[in-house]
PDB file of C-alpha atoms in Angstrom:
ATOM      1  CA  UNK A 276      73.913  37.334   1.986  1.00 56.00           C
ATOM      2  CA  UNK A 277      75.343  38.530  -1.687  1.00 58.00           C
ATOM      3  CA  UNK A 278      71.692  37.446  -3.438  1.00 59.00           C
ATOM      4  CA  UNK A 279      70.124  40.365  -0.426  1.00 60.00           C
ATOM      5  CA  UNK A 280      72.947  42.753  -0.962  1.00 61.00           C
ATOM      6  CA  UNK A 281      72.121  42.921  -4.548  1.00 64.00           C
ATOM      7  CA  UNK A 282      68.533  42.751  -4.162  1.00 61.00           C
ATOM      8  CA  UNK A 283      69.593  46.199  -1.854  1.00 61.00           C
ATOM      9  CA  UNK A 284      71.596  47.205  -4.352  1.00 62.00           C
ATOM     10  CA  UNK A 285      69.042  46.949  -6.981  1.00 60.00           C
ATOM     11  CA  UNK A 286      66.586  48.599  -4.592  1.00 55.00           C
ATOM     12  CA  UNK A 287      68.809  51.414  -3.821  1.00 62.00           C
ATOM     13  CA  UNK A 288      69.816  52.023  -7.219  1.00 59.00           C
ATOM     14  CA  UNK A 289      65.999  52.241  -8.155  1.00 56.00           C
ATOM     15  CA  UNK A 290      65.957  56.057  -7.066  1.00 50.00           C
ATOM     16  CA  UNK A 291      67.874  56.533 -10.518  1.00 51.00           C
ATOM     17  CA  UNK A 292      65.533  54.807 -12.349  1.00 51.00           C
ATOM     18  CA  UNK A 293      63.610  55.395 -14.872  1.00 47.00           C
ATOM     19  CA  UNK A 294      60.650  54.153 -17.448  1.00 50.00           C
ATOM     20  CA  UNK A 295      61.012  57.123 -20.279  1.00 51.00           C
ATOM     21  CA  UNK A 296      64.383  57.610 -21.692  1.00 52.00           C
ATOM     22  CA  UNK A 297      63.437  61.606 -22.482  1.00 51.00           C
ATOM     23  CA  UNK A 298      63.341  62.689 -19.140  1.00 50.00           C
ATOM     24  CA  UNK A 299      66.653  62.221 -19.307  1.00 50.00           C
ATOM     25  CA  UNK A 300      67.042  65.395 -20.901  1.00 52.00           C
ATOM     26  CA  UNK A 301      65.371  67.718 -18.451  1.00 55.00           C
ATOM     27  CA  UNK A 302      67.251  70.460 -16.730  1.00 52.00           C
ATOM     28  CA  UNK A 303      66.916  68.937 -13.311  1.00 61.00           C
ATOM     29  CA  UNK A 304      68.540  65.113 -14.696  1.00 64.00           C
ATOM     30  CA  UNK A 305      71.165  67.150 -16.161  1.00 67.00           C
ATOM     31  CA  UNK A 306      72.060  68.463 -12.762  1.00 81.00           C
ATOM     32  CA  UNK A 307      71.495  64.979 -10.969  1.00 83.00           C
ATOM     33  CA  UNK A 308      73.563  63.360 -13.938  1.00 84.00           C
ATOM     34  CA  UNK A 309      77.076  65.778 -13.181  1.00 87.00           C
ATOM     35  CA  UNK A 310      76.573  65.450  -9.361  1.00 89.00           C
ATOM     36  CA  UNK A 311      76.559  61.426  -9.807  1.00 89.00           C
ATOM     37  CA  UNK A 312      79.187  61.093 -12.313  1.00 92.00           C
ATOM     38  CA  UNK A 313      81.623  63.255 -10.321  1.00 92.00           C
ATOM     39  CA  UNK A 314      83.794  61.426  -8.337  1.00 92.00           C
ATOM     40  CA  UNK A 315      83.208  57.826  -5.601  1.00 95.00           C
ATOM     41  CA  UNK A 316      79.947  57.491  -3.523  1.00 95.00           C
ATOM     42  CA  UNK A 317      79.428  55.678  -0.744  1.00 95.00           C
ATOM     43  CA  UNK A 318      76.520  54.757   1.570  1.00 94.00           C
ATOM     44  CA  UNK A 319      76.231  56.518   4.694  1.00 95.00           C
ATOM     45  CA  UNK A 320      73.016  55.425   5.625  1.00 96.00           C
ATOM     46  CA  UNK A 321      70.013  53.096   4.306  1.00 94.00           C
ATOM     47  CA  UNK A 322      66.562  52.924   6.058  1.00 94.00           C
ATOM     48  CA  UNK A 323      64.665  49.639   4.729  1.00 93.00           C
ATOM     49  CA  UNK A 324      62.072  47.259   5.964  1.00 92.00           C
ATOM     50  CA  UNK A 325      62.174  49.378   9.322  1.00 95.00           C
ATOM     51  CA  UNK A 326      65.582  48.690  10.458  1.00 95.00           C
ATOM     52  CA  UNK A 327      68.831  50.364   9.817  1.00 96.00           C
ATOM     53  CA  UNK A 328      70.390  48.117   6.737  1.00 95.00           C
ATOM     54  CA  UNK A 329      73.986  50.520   6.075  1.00 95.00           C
ATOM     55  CA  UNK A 330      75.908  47.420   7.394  1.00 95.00           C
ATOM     56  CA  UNK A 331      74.969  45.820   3.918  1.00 93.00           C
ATOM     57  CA  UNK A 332      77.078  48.525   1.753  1.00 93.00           C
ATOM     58  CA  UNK A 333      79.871  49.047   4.253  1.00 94.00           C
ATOM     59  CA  UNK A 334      83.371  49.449   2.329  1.00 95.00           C
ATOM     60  CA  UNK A 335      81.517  49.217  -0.924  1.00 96.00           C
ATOM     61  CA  UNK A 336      82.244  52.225  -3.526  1.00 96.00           C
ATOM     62  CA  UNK A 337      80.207  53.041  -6.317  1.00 96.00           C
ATOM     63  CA  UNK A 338      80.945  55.163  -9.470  1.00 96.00           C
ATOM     64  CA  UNK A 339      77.921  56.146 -11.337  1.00 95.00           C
ATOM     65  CA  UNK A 340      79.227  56.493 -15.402  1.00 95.00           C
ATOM     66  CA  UNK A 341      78.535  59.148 -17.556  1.00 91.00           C
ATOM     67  CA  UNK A 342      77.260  56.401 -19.932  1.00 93.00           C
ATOM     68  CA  UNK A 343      74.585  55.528 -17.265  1.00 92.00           C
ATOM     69  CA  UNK A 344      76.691  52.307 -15.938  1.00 95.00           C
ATOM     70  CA  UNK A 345      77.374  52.057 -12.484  1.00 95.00           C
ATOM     71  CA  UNK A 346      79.885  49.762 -10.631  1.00 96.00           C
ATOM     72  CA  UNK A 347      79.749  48.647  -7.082  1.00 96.00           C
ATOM     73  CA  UNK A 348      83.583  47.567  -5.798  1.00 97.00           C
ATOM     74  CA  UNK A 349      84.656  46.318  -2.942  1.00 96.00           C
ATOM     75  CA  UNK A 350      88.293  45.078  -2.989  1.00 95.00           C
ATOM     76  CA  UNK A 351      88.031  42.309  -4.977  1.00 96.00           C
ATOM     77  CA  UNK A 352      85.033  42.375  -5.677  1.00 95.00           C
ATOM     78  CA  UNK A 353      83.166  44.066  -8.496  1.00 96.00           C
ATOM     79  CA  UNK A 354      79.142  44.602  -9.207  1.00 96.00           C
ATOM     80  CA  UNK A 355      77.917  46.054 -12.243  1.00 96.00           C
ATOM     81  CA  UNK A 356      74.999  47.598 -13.302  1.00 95.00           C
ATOM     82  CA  UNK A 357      72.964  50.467 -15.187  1.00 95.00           C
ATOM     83  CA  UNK A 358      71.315  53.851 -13.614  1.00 91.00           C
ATOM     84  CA  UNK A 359      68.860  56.390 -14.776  1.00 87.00           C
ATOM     85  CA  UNK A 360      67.472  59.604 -14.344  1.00 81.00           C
ATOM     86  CA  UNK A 361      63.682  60.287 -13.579  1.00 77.00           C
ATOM     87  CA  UNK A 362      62.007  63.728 -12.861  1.00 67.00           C
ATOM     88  CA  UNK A 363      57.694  63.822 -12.572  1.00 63.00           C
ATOM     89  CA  UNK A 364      57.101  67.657 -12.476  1.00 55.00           C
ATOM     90  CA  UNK A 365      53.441  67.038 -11.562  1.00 56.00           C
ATOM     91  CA  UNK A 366      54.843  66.130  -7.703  1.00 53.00           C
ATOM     92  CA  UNK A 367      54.926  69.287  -5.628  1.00 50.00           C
TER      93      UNK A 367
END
């Protein structure tokens, strides 16, 4: 159960990364970057594999740090990772 809540974590956490560290720097990560780092997030939903997984994040919180760590806490329990910022302008 922990090894697949990680792997969702991981997963999740994916939307945040990113292959080229200078996209960091683009107007639109800036804006993504003081959204996440402000304040306790929580999942409220998460669609995977064609079923409703949520139930694997209930009572977790995560903080998302300004020094692109992110921690994962639930009571006694503490996951730690890293999270990035990706923007491809050639998407409409």
């Amino acid at each position: 159960m922990k090894t697949k809540f990680i792997g969702l974590l991981l997963l999740s956490l994916s939307i945040f990364s990113s292959c080229n560290k200078n996209d960091d720097d683009s107007p639109a990560n800036a804006d993504v970057r003081t959204v996440a780092t402000t304040g306790n997030w929580r999942v409220t939903y998460f669609f995977d594999d064609n079923r409703d997984q949520t139930a694997f994040f209930s009572g977790y919180t995560f903080t998302f740090g300004s020094n692109n760590t992110v921690t994962a806490a639930k009571g006694s329990t503490t996951l730690a990772g890293t999270w990035a910022t990706d923007t491809d302008d050639s998407k409409s």
